[in-house]
Amino acid sequence: SHLLVLLKKKEFQASQGNEVVSAGLKQKYSSEDFAKPGSGKGLKIKEIEVSAEEEEMYVDLHPVINTLPYTVVETMSLAKALILFRHVGLRHLCVVPKEAE
């Protein structure tokens, strides 16, 4: 949903890693702009129009995403994962292999 909001607001950059533009996003938007609306009322990719020129541009998600997500190993019990979701209020959880392959 974060990407859809930024696409709809036309937050494109001509080049990667433009810290000035990226830093401005933090002041420009609040958490309410990215809040999940009621059932079925969210943005849909079909509703967003992007020109051919914009398709060649970049969208920096770093200012609006969690760069330190909660992670758990794949052997964690479902009961513990549920407790983590409820107590911390998570929407997503990264599951990683127990051993690096």
Tab-separated table of N, CA and C in Angstrom:
chain	number	residue	atom	x	y	z
A	1	SER	N	0.816	-1.198	0.000
A	1	SER	CA	0.000	0.000	0.000
A	1	SER	C	0.860	1.264	0.000
A	2	HIS	N	2.054	1.203	0.608
A	2	HIS	CA	2.937	2.371	0.608
A	2	HIS	C	3.337	2.743	-0.819
A	3	LEU	N	3.673	1.744	-1.605
A	3	LEU	CA	4.068	1.991	-2.986
A	3	LEU	C	2.915	2.589	-3.776
A	4	LEU	N	1.713	2.082	-3.585
A	4	LEU	CA	0.558	2.604	-4.307
A	4	LEU	C	0.296	4.064	-3.963
A	5	VAL	N	0.442	4.434	-2.701
A	5	VAL	CA	0.249	5.829	-2.286
A	5	VAL	C	1.272	6.721	-2.976
A	6	LEU	N	2.529	6.318	-2.977
A	6	LEU	CA	3.579	7.129	-3.594
A	6	LEU	C	3.417	7.214	-5.110
A	7	LEU	N	2.962	6.138	-5.737
A	7	LEU	CA	2.706	6.184	-7.175
A	7	LEU	C	1.555	7.129	-7.497
A	8	LYS	N	0.501	7.068	-6.705
A	8	LYS	CA	-0.654	7.938	-6.945
A	8	LYS	C	-0.289	9.410	-6.757
A	9	LYS	N	0.570	9.695	-5.782
A	9	LYS	CA	0.988	11.075	-5.510
A	9	LYS	C	2.120	11.534	-6.431
A	10	LYS	N	2.542	10.661	-7.346
A	10	LYS	CA	3.577	10.986	-8.339
A	10	LYS	C	4.904	11.358	-7.694
A	11	GLU	N	5.336	10.579	-6.713
A	11	GLU	CA	6.604	10.827	-6.017
A	11	GLU	C	7.761	10.137	-6.741
A	12	PHE	N	7.987	10.535	-7.977
A	12	PHE	CA	9.031	9.934	-8.792
A	12	PHE	C	10.319	10.732	-8.689
A	13	GLN	N	11.441	10.044	-8.904
A	13	GLN	CA	12.759	10.674	-8.931
A	13	GLN	C	13.440	10.295	-10.239
A	14	ALA	N	14.178	11.250	-10.799
A	14	ALA	CA	14.871	10.994	-12.062
A	14	ALA	C	16.054	10.052	-11.882
A	15	SER	N	16.644	10.034	-10.676
A	15	SER	CA	17.800	9.167	-10.438
A	15	SER	C	17.658	8.484	-9.088
A	16	GLN	N	18.426	7.420	-8.890
A	16	GLN	CA	18.408	6.694	-7.624
A	16	GLN	C	19.140	7.475	-6.553
A	17	GLY	N	18.711	7.279	-5.306
A	17	GLY	CA	19.455	7.786	-4.158
A	17	GLY	C	19.478	9.289	-4.001
A	18	ASN	N	18.420	9.984	-4.361
A	18	ASN	CA	18.358	11.432	-4.177
A	18	ASN	C	17.923	11.710	-2.740
A	19	GLU	N	18.898	11.905	-1.839
A	19	GLU	CA	18.609	12.060	-0.407
A	19	GLU	C	17.761	13.292	-0.106
A	20	VAL	N	17.918	14.351	-0.892
A	20	VAL	CA	17.148	15.579	-0.651
A	20	VAL	C	15.665	15.315	-0.865
A	21	VAL	N	15.326	14.683	-1.968
A	21	VAL	CA	13.925	14.362	-2.257
A	21	VAL	C	13.402	13.353	-1.248
A	22	SER	N	14.190	12.332	-0.951
A	22	SER	CA	13.772	11.289	-0.013
A	22	SER	C	13.523	11.847	1.379
A	23	ALA	N	14.381	12.754	1.834
A	23	ALA	CA	14.211	13.345	3.160
A	23	ALA	C	12.926	14.158	3.232
A	24	GLY	N	12.536	14.789	2.141
A	24	GLY	CA	11.312	15.579	2.114
A	24	GLY	C	10.054	14.750	2.266
A	25	LEU	N	10.115	13.474	1.912
A	25	LEU	CA	8.941	12.606	2.034
A	25	LEU	C	8.516	12.431	3.481
A	26	LYS	N	9.473	12.403	4.394
A	26	LYS	CA	9.148	12.207	5.809
A	26	LYS	C	8.294	13.349	6.343
A	27	GLN	N	8.566	14.566	5.901
A	27	GLN	CA	7.787	15.711	6.360
A	27	GLN	C	6.480	15.859	5.586
A	28	LYS	N	6.447	15.339	4.383
A	28	LYS	CA	5.298	15.523	3.500
A	28	LYS	C	4.107	14.634	3.858
A	29	TYR	N	4.393	13.450	4.408
A	29	TYR	CA	3.339	12.481	4.695
A	29	TYR	C	3.313	12.104	6.169
A	30	SER	N	2.139	11.720	6.629
A	30	SER	CA	2.000	11.227	8.003
A	30	SER	C	1.572	9.761	7.940
A	31	SER	N	1.510	9.128	9.087
A	31	SER	CA	1.122	7.714	9.117
A	31	SER	C	-0.309	7.515	8.616
A	32	GLU	N	-1.154	8.531	8.755
A	32	GLU	CA	-2.540	8.418	8.278
A	32	GLU	C	-2.609	8.273	6.758
A	33	ASP	N	-1.630	8.857	6.057
A	33	ASP	CA	-1.618	8.744	4.599
A	33	ASP	C	-1.430	7.300	4.144
A	34	PHE	N	-0.790	6.494	4.987
A	34	PHE	CA	-0.511	5.107	4.639
A	34	PHE	C	-1.380	4.123	5.416
A	35	ALA	N	-2.320	4.632	6.197
A	35	ALA	CA	-3.187	3.761	6.995
A	35	ALA	C	-4.046	2.903	6.075
A	36	LYS	N	-4.308	1.717	6.524
A	36	LYS	CA	-5.109	0.782	5.741
A	36	LYS	C	-6.584	1.158	5.861
A	37	PRO	N	-7.250	1.458	4.748
A	37	PRO	CA	-8.673	1.808	4.808
A	37	PRO	C	-9.536	0.578	5.078
A	38	GLY	N	-10.820	0.815	5.243
A	38	GLY	CA	-11.760	-0.272	5.506
A	38	GLY	C	-11.782	-1.290	4.383
A	39	SER	N	-12.460	-2.368	4.593
A	39	SER	CA	-12.442	-3.507	3.675
A	39	SER	C	-12.769	-3.117	2.232
A	40	GLY	N	-11.840	-3.451	1.335
A	40	GLY	CA	-12.060	-3.249	-0.089
A	40	GLY	C	-11.994	-1.824	-0.584
A	41	LYS	N	-11.663	-0.857	0.270
A	41	LYS	CA	-11.680	0.544	-0.142
A	41	LYS	C	-10.287	1.099	-0.419
A	42	GLY	N	-9.277	0.249	-0.390
A	42	GLY	CA	-7.910	0.694	-0.606
A	42	GLY	C	-7.622	0.982	-2.068
A	43	LEU	N	-6.438	1.540	-2.302
A	43	LEU	CA	-6.012	1.810	-3.666
A	43	LEU	C	-5.797	0.503	-4.419
A	44	LYS	N	-6.079	0.549	-5.700
A	44	LYS	CA	-5.839	-0.606	-6.554
A	44	LYS	C	-4.898	-0.164	-7.671
A	45	ILE	N	-3.982	-1.035	-8.054
A	45	ILE	CA	-2.990	-0.697	-9.069
A	45	ILE	C	-3.653	-0.290	-10.385
A	46	LYS	N	-4.812	-0.844	-10.686
A	46	LYS	CA	-5.528	-0.508	-11.924
A	46	LYS	C	-5.985	0.948	-11.941
A	47	GLU	N	-6.155	1.554	-10.776
A	47	GLU	CA	-6.639	2.931	-10.676
A	47	GLU	C	-5.527	3.967	-10.848
A	48	ILE	N	-4.283	3.526	-10.865
A	48	ILE	CA	-3.156	4.454	-10.904
A	48	ILE	C	-2.607	4.526	-12.322
A	49	GLU	N	-2.561	5.750	-12.856
A	49	GLU	CA	-2.041	5.954	-14.203
A	49	GLU	C	-0.605	6.449	-14.119
A	50	VAL	N	0.269	5.780	-14.849
A	50	VAL	CA	1.683	6.138	-14.881
A	50	VAL	C	2.081	6.301	-16.343
A	51	SER	N	2.675	7.448	-16.667
A	51	SER	CA	3.091	7.708	-18.048
A	51	SER	C	4.335	6.895	-18.390
A	52	ALA	N	4.647	6.827	-19.678
A	52	ALA	CA	5.842	6.105	-20.128
A	52	ALA	C	7.099	6.739	-19.544
A	53	GLU	N	7.123	8.058	-19.442
A	53	GLU	CA	8.276	8.762	-18.860
A	53	GLU	C	8.429	8.408	-17.381
A	54	GLU	N	7.312	8.362	-16.650
A	54	GLU	CA	7.351	8.029	-15.222
A	54	GLU	C	7.782	6.580	-14.992
A	55	GLU	N	7.469	5.698	-15.928
A	55	GLU	CA	7.867	4.292	-15.801
A	55	GLU	C	9.381	4.129	-15.789
A	56	GLU	N	10.097	5.084	-16.352
A	56	GLU	CA	11.560	5.036	-16.387
A	56	GLU	C	12.190	5.680	-15.152
A	57	MET	N	11.375	6.221	-14.257
A	57	MET	CA	11.875	6.912	-13.074
A	57	MET	C	11.877	5.974	-11.867
A	58	TYR	N	12.324	6.489	-10.743
A	58	TYR	CA	12.471	5.711	-9.511
A	58	TYR	C	11.513	6.214	-8.434
A	59	VAL	N	11.158	5.320	-7.513
A	59	VAL	CA	10.402	5.674	-6.312
A	59	VAL	C	11.203	5.136	-5.131
A	60	ASP	N	11.623	6.034	-4.237
A	60	ASP	CA	12.423	5.627	-3.078
A	60	ASP	C	11.491	5.314	-1.915
A	61	LEU	N	11.493	4.066	-1.478
A	61	LEU	CA	10.625	3.641	-0.377
A	61	LEU	C	11.296	3.742	0.984
A	62	HIS	N	12.597	4.017	1.020
A	62	HIS	CA	13.321	4.048	2.296
A	62	HIS	C	12.692	4.959	3.355
A	63	PRO	N	12.219	6.158	3.011
A	63	PRO	CA	11.658	7.023	4.060
A	63	PRO	C	10.347	6.519	4.668
A	64	VAL	N	9.655	5.613	3.996
A	64	VAL	CA	8.322	5.222	4.473
A	64	VAL	C	8.206	3.763	4.895
A	65	ILE	N	9.285	2.991	4.781
A	65	ILE	CA	9.203	1.587	5.183
A	65	ILE	C	9.997	1.340	6.452
A	66	ASN	N	9.687	0.267	7.102
A	66	ASN	CA	10.408	-0.138	8.304
A	66	ASN	C	11.698	-0.822	7.867
A	67	THR	N	12.830	-0.211	8.186
A	67	THR	CA	14.114	-0.775	7.766
A	67	THR	C	14.618	-1.846	8.728
A	68	LEU	N	13.973	-2.009	9.859
A	68	LEU	CA	14.355	-3.036	10.833
A	68	LEU	C	13.135	-3.871	11.216
A	69	PRO	N	12.652	-4.707	10.297
A	69	PRO	CA	11.449	-5.485	10.597
A	69	PRO	C	11.725	-6.596	11.606
A	70	TYR	N	10.677	-7.035	12.271
A	70	TYR	CA	10.791	-8.197	13.154
A	70	TYR	C	11.061	-9.413	12.287
A	71	THR	N	11.980	-10.254	12.733
A	71	THR	CA	12.262	-11.496	12.020
A	71	THR	C	12.217	-12.664	13.000
A	72	VAL	N	11.827	-13.808	12.496
A	72	VAL	CA	11.800	-15.031	13.297
A	72	VAL	C	12.354	-16.164	12.443
A	73	VAL	N	12.809	-17.222	13.104
A	73	VAL	CA	13.273	-18.395	12.360
A	73	VAL	C	12.073	-19.251	11.982
A	74	GLU	N	12.245	-20.034	10.935
A	74	GLU	CA	11.132	-20.823	10.400
A	74	GLU	C	10.624	-21.892	11.361
A	75	THR	N	11.400	-22.225	12.383
A	75	THR	CA	10.978	-23.259	13.332
A	75	THR	C	10.197	-22.694	14.516
A	76	MET	N	9.975	-21.390	14.539
A	76	MET	CA	9.205	-20.783	15.632
A	76	MET	C	7.772	-21.314	15.592
A	77	SER	N	7.213	-21.587	16.747
A	77	SER	CA	5.852	-22.128	16.784
A	77	SER	C	4.844	-21.061	16.370
A	78	LEU	N	3.749	-21.517	15.813
A	78	LEU	CA	2.685	-20.613	15.389
A	78	LEU	C	2.101	-19.870	16.584
A	79	ALA	N	2.007	-20.535	17.728
A	79	ALA	CA	1.473	-19.904	18.940
A	79	ALA	C	2.338	-18.715	19.359
A	80	LYS	N	3.662	-18.871	19.310
A	80	LYS	CA	4.553	-17.763	19.667
A	80	LYS	C	4.451	-16.626	18.659
A	81	ALA	N	4.324	-16.970	17.381
A	81	ALA	CA	4.177	-15.945	16.346
A	81	ALA	C	2.883	-15.155	16.551
A	82	LEU	N	1.814	-15.839	16.912
A	82	LEU	CA	0.536	-15.179	17.168
A	82	LEU	C	0.643	-14.220	18.348
A	83	ILE	N	1.323	-14.647	19.398
A	83	ILE	CA	1.533	-13.776	20.566
A	83	ILE	C	2.314	-12.534	20.153
A	84	LEU	N	3.341	-12.715	19.336
A	84	LEU	CA	4.139	-11.585	18.856
A	84	LEU	C	3.277	-10.610	18.056
A	85	PHE	N	2.441	-11.124	17.165
A	85	PHE	CA	1.550	-10.274	16.381
A	85	PHE	C	0.606	-9.478	17.282
A	86	ARG	N	0.005	-10.133	18.246
A	86	ARG	CA	-0.981	-9.469	19.101
A	86	ARG	C	-0.363	-8.443	20.040
A	87	HIS	N	0.751	-8.789	20.670
A	87	HIS	CA	1.349	-7.894	21.665
A	87	HIS	C	2.068	-6.706	21.045
A	88	VAL	N	2.671	-6.911	19.898
A	88	VAL	CA	3.434	-5.838	19.261
A	88	VAL	C	2.587	-5.109	18.218
A	89	GLY	N	1.516	-5.724	17.761
A	89	GLY	CA	0.649	-5.096	16.768
A	89	GLY	C	1.232	-5.143	15.362
A	90	LEU	N	1.865	-6.254	15.033
A	90	LEU	CA	2.504	-6.382	13.722
A	90	LEU	C	1.488	-6.631	12.619
A	91	ARG	N	1.853	-6.225	11.402
A	91	ARG	CA	1.079	-6.560	10.210
A	91	ARG	C	1.832	-7.548	9.339
A	92	HIS	N	3.163	-7.546	9.477
A	92	HIS	CA	4.015	-8.423	8.673
A	92	HIS	C	5.103	-9.004	9.565
A	93	LEU	N	5.620	-10.134	9.168
A	93	LEU	CA	6.689	-10.785	9.918
A	93	LEU	C	7.590	-11.519	8.927
A	94	CYS	N	8.885	-11.233	8.964
A	94	CYS	CA	9.850	-11.908	8.084
A	94	CYS	C	10.256	-13.233	8.712
A	95	VAL	N	10.138	-14.290	7.944
A	95	VAL	CA	10.534	-15.615	8.410
A	95	VAL	C	11.794	-16.012	7.644
A	96	VAL	N	12.848	-16.330	8.390
A	96	VAL	CA	14.129	-16.686	7.769
A	96	VAL	C	14.473	-18.138	8.083
A	97	PRO	N	15.241	-18.774	7.211
A	97	PRO	CA	15.653	-20.160	7.476
A	97	PRO	C	16.479	-20.253	8.752
A	98	LYS	N	16.384	-21.391	9.425
A	98	LYS	CA	17.126	-21.584	10.673
A	98	LYS	C	18.623	-21.526	10.432
A	99	GLU	N	19.078	-22.148	9.362
A	99	GLU	CA	20.498	-22.141	9.021
A	99	GLU	C	20.675	-21.513	7.646
A	100	ALA	N	21.705	-20.699	7.519
A	100	ALA	CA	21.992	-20.098	6.220
A	100	ALA	C	22.415	-21.184	5.242
A	101	GLU	N	21.877	-21.112	4.046
A	101	GLU	CA	22.195	-22.141	3.041
A	101	GLU	C	23.221	-21.632	2.063
